[in-house]
Coordinates of C-alpha atoms and ligand atoms in Angstrom, one line a residue:
X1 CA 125.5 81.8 -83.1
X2 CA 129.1 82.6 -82.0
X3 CA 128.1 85.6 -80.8
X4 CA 124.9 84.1 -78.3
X5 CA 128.0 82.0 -76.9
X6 CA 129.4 85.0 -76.2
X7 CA 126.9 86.3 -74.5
X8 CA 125.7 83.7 -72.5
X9 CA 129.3 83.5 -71.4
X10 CA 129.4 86.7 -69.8
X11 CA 125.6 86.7 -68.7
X12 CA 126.7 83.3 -66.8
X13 CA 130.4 84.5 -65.2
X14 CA 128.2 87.6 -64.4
X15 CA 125.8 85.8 -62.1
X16 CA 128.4 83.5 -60.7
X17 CA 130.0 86.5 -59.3
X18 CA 126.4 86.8 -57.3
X19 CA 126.1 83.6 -55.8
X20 CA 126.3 83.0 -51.9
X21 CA 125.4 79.8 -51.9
X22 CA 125.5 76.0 -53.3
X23 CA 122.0 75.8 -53.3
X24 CA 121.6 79.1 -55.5
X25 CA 124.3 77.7 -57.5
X26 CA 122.3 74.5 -57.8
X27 CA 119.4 76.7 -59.4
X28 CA 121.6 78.9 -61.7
X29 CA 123.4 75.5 -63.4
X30 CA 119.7 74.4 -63.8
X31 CA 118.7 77.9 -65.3
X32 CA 121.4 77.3 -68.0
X33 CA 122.3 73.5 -68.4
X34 CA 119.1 72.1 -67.5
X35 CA 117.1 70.9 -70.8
X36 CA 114.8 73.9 -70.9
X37 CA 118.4 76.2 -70.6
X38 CA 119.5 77.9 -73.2
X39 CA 123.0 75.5 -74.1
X40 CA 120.0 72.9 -74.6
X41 CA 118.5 75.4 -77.2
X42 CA 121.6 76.3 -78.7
X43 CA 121.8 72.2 -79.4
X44 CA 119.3 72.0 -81.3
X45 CA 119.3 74.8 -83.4
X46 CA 122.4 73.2 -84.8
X47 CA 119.9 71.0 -86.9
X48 CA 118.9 74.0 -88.8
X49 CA 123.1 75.2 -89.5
X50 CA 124.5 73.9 -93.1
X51 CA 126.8 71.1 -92.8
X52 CA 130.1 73.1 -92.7
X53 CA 129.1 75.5 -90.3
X54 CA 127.6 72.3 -87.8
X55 CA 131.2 71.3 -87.3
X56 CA 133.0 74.3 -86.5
X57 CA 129.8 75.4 -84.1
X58 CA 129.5 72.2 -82.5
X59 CA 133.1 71.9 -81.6
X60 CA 132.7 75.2 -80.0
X61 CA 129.4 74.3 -78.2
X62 CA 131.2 71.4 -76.9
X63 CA 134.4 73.3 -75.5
X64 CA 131.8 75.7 -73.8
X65 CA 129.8 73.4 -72.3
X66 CA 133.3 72.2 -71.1
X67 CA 133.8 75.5 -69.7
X68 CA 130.4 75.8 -68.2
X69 CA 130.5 73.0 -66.3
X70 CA 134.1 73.6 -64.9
X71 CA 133.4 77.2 -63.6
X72 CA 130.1 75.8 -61.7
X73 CA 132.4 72.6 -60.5
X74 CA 135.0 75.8 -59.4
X75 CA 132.5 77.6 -58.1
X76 CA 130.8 74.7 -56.1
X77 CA 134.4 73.9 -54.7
X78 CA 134.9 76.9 -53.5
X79 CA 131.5 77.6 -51.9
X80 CA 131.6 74.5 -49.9
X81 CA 134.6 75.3 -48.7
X82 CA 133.5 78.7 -47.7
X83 CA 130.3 77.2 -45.8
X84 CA 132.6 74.6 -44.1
X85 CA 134.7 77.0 -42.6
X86 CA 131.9 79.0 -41.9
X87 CA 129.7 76.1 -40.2
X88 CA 133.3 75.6 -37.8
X89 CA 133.7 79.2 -37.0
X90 CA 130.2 79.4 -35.6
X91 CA 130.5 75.9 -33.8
X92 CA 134.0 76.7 -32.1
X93 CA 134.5 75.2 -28.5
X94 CA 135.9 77.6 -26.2
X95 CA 138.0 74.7 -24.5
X96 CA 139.1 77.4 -21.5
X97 CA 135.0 77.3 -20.2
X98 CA 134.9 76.3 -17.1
X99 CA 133.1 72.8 -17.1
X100 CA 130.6 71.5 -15.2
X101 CA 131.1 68.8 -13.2
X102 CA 129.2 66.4 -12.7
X103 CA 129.8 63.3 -9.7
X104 CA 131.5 60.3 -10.0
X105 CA 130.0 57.1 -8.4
X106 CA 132.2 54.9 -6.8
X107 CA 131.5 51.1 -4.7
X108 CA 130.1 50.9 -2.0
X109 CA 132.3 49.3 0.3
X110 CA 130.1 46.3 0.8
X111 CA 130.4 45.5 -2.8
X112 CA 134.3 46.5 -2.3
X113 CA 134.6 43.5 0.4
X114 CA 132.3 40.8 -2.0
X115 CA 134.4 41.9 -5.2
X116 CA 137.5 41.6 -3.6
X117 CA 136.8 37.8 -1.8
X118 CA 135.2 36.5 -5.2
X119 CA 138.5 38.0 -7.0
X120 CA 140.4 35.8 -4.9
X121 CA 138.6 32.8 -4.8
X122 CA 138.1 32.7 -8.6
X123 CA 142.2 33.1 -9.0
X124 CA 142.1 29.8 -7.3
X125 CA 139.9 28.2 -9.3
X126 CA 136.3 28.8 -7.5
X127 CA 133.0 28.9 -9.5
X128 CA 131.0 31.6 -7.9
X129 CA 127.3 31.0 -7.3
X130 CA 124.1 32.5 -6.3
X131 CA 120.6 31.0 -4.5
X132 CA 117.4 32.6 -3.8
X133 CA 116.2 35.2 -0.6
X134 CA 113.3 33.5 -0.2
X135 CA 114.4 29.9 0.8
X136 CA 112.8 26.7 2.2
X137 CA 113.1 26.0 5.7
X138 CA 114.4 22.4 4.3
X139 CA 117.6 23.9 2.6
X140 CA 118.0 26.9 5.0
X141 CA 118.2 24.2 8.4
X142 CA 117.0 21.0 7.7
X143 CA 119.9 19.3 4.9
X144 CA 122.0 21.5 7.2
X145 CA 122.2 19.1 10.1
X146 CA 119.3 21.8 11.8
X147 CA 116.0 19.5 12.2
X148 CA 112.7 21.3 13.5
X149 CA 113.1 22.1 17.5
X150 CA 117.4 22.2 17.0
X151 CA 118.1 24.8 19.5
X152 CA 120.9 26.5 17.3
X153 CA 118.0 27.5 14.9
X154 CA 116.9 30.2 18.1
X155 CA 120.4 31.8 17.2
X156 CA 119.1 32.8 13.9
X157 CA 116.0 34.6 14.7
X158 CA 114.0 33.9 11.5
X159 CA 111.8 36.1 9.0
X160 CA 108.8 33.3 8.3
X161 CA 106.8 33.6 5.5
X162 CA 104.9 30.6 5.5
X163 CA 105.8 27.2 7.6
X164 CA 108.3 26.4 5.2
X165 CA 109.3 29.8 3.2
X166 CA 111.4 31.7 5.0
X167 CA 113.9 34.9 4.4
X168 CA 117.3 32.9 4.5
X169 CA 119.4 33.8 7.4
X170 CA 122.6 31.9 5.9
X171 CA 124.3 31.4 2.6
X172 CA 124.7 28.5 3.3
X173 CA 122.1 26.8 2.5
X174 CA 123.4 27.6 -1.1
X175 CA 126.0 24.5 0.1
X176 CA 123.2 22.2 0.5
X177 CA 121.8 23.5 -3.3
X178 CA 125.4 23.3 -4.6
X179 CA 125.6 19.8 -3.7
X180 CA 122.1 18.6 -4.6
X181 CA 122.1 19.9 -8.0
X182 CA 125.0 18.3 -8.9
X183 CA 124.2 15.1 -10.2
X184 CA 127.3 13.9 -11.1
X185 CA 128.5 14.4 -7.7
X186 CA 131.8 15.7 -8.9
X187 CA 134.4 17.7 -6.8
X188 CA 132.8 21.0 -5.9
X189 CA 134.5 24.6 -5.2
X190 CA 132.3 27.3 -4.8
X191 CA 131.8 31.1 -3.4
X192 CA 128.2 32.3 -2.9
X193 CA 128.0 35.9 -1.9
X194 CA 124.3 37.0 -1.1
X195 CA 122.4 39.0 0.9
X196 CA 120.9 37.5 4.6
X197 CA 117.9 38.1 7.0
X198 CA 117.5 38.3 10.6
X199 CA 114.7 39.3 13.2
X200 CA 117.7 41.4 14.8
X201 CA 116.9 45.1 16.2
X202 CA 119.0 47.2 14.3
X203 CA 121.8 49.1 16.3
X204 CA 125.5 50.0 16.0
X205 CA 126.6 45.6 15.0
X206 CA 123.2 44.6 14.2
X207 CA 120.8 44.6 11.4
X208 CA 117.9 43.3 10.3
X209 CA 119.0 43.1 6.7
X210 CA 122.9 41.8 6.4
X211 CA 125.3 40.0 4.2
X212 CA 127.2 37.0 3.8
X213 CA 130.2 35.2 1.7
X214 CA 129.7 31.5 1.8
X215 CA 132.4 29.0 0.1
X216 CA 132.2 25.1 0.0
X217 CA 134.9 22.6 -1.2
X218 CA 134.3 18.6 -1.7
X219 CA 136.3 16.2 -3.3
X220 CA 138.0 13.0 -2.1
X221 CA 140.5 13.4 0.7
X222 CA 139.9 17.0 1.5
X223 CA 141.5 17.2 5.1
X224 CA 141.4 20.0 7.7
X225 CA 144.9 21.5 6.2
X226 CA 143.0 22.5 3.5
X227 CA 140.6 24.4 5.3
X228 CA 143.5 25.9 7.4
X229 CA 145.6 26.7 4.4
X230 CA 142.8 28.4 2.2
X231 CA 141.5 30.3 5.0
X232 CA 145.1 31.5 5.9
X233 CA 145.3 33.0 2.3
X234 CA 141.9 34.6 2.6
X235 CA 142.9 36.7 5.8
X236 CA 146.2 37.8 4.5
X237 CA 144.9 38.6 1.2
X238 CA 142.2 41.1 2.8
X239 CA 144.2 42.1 5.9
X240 CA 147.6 42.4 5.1
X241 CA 150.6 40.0 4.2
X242 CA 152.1 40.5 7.7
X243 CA 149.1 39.1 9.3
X244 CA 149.0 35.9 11.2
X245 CA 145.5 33.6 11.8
X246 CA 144.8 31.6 14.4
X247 CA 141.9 28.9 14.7
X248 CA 139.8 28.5 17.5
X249 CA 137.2 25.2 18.4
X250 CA 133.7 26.1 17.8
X251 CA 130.2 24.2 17.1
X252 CA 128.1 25.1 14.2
X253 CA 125.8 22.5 13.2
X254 CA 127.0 21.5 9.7
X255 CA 130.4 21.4 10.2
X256 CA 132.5 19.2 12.6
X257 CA 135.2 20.1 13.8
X258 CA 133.6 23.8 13.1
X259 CA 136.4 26.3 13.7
X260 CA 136.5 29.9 14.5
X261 CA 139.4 32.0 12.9
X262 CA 141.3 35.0 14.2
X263 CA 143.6 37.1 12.2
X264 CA 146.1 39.0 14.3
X265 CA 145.3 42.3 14.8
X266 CA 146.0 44.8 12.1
X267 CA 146.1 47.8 14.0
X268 CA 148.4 46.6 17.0
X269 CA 150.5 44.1 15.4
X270 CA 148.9 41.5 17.9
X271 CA 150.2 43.4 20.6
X272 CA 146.8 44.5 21.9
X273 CA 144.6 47.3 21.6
X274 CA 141.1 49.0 21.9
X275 CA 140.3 47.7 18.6
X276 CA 141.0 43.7 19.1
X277 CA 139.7 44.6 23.0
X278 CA 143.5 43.5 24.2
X279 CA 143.4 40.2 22.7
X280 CA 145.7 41.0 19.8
X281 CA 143.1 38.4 17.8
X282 CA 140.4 39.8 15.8
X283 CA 137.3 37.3 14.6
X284 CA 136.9 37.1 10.9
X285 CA 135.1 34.1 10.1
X286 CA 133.3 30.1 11.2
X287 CA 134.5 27.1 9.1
X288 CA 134.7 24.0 9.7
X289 CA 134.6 20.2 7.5
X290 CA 131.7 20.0 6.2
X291 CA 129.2 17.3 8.4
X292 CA 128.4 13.5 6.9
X293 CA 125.1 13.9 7.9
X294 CA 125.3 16.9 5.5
X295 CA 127.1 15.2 2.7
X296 CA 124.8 12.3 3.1
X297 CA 121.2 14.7 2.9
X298 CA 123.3 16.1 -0.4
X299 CA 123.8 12.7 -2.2
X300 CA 127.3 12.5 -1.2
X301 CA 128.6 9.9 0.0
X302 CA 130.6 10.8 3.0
X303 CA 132.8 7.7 2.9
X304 CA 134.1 8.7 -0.6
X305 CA 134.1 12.7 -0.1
X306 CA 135.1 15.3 2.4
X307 CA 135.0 18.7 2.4
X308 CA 135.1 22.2 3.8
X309 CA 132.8 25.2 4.6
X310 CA 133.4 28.5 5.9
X311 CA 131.3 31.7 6.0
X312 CA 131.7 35.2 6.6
X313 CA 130.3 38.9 7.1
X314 CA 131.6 41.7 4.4
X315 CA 129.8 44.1 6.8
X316 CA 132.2 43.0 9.9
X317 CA 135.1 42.8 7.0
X318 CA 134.5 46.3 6.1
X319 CA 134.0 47.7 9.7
X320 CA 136.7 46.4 11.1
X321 CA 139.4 47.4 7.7
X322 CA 137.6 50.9 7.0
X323 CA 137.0 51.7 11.0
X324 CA 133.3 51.7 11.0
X325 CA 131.5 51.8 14.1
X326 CA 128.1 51.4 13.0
X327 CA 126.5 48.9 10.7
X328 CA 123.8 51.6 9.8
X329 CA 126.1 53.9 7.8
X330 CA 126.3 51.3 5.1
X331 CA 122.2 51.2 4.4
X332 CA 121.7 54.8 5.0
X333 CA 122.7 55.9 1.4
X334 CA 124.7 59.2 3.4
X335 CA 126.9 60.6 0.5
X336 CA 129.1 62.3 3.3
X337 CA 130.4 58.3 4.3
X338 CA 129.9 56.5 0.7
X339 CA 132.0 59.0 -1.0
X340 CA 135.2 58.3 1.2
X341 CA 135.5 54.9 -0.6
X342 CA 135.6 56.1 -3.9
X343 CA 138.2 54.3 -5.8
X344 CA 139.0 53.4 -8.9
X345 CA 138.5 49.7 -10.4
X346 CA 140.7 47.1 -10.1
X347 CA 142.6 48.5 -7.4
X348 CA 142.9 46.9 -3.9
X349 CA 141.0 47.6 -0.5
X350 CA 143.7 46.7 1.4
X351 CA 145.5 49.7 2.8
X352 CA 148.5 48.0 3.9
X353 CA 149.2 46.9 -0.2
Ligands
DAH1 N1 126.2 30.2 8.4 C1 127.0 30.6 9.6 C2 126.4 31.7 10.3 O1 125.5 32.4 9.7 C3 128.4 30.9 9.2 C4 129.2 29.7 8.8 C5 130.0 29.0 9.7 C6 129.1 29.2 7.5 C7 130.6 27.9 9.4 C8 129.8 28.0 7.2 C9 130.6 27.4 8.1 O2 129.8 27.5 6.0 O3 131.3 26.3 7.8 O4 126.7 32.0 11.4

């Protein structure tokens, strides 16, 4: 018996020797310590040994199983090992490859403009708030002080789907949607950026397709220093902290007073130029507080509230900071122009900062 021990001893170091691989060695520990093997067989041919002889031989059984099992748990160890380093050889990264690389989006300077207002405004408390492209003719003009036959509705050349569906020209009829919806008829302060529509012939400062920033504020004893004040930190924010504004009378029909607002001009100083046509005062924006008439079609009551409206262009924002003389470069998708505004996020478009 000792001497099949022997035996199977070297039989099984021999083989080792030959193995490449854990899965051969998988087979081989099945060959000998898997119940048909032959350890199994020496087991039970103990039965058949005399009592004094089953002691000494099982002890010895025992210790060889021992060593069975540690020279395939040696063996395993070092075959994994092996295979490991082999498996990292073969997938090695040559990290001085040149890469490929592939282009990095950036904003388009529209979205630049919008991102940058709504920034703003939401540091000051603002919610910001979206209303549909396809809008009724009552919210676009009618709760906006424009009844049917107003002649300021020719200055907004319309897209008409139906009598009363129309493209919106405006944000703000998002104003009169604000106000309606809110039942309570608490204090409102809100920016609606969006996207606009006019029968325009596109050229150089026209486009059919165009878009808009509108803000609102109502609560009790809003006054026009509010307007003036907010607006003030809207044009120095996006032109420049060295820039001055200046308000001009103006009639828009659901504001009164309406008021035009000029920053000074960024690229002369004020002192007059090609760019602000020698006026040293470039246009940025209409606003004035907002109409009773327009309170009152909203559920406000125009005894208890006031309020405030402005509204702007991003394109006209964007032209006149990034020095863009036509309005078609922003639809036209040319790489060549969106690629000069690449930037990275969170930064600022203002080139004065
Ligand atoms: N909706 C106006 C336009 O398209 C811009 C405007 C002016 C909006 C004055 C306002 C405002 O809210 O108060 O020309």
């Amino acid at each position: 018996m000792n001497e099949k021990i022997n035996v199977l001893k070297k039989e099984i170091k021999a083989k080792l020797e030959t193995i490449h691989s854990v899965k051969e060695l998988n087979e081989l520990k099945v060959e000998y310590l898997g119940k048909k093997g032959p350890i199994v067989a020496l087991s039970g041919m103990m039965k058949e040994l005399p009592v004094d002889e089953k002691k000494t031989f099982g002890a010895l059984l025992n210790s060889f199983k021992n060593d069975v099992n540690t020279w395939f748990e040696e063996a395993k160890n070092e075959l994994e090992e092996k295979e490991l380093n082999e498996k990292l050889a073969k997938e090695k990264i040559d990290i001085t490859l040149d890469s490929t690389s592939l282009p990095v989006g950036g904003k388009h300077p529209i979205q630049m403009v919008i991102d940058d207002v709504c920034d703003l405004f939401i540091s000051m408390g603002y919610d910001v708030v979206e209303g549909p492209e396809i809008e009724q003719d009552l919210y676009n003009f009618e709760k906006l002080n424009l009844p049917k036959g107003h002649p300021a509705r020719d200055s907004q050349d319309s897209f008409y789907i139906t009598e009363e569906m129309l493209l919106r020209t405006q944000t703000s009829p998002v104003q009169a949607r604000t106000m309606e919806a809110n039942k309570e008829k608490s204090p409102i302060r809100m920016i609606c950026p969006g996207k606009t529509y006019r029968r325009d012939n596109d050229d150089a400062t026209h486009s059919h397709q165009f878009h808009q920033i509108e803000g609102l504020v109502v609560d009790e004893n809003i006054s026009i220093a509010d307007l003036k004040g907010t607006l003030e930190i809207l044009a120095k924010t996006m032109f420049g902290e060295d820039r001055t504004v200046r308000f001009r009378p103006s009639f828009f029909p659901f504001t009164e007073p309406s008021l035009e607002v000029d920053v000074s001009c960024f690229k002369c100083g004020g002192k007059g130029c090609s760019l602000c046509k020698g006026t040293g005062w470039i246009e940025i924006l209409g606003s004035g507080m907002v109409h009773p008439n327009v309170l009152r079609e909203c559920g406000y009551d125009p005894e208890k509230y006031t309020g405030f409206a402005f509204g702007m262009g991003p394109e006209r924002i964007a032209m006149l900071k990034y020095g863009i003389n036509d309005i078609r470069h922003f639809y036209t998708n040319d790489m060549r122009f969106i690629s000069n505004f690449n930037r990275k996020e969170g930064g600022s478009t203002d080139e004065s900062k």
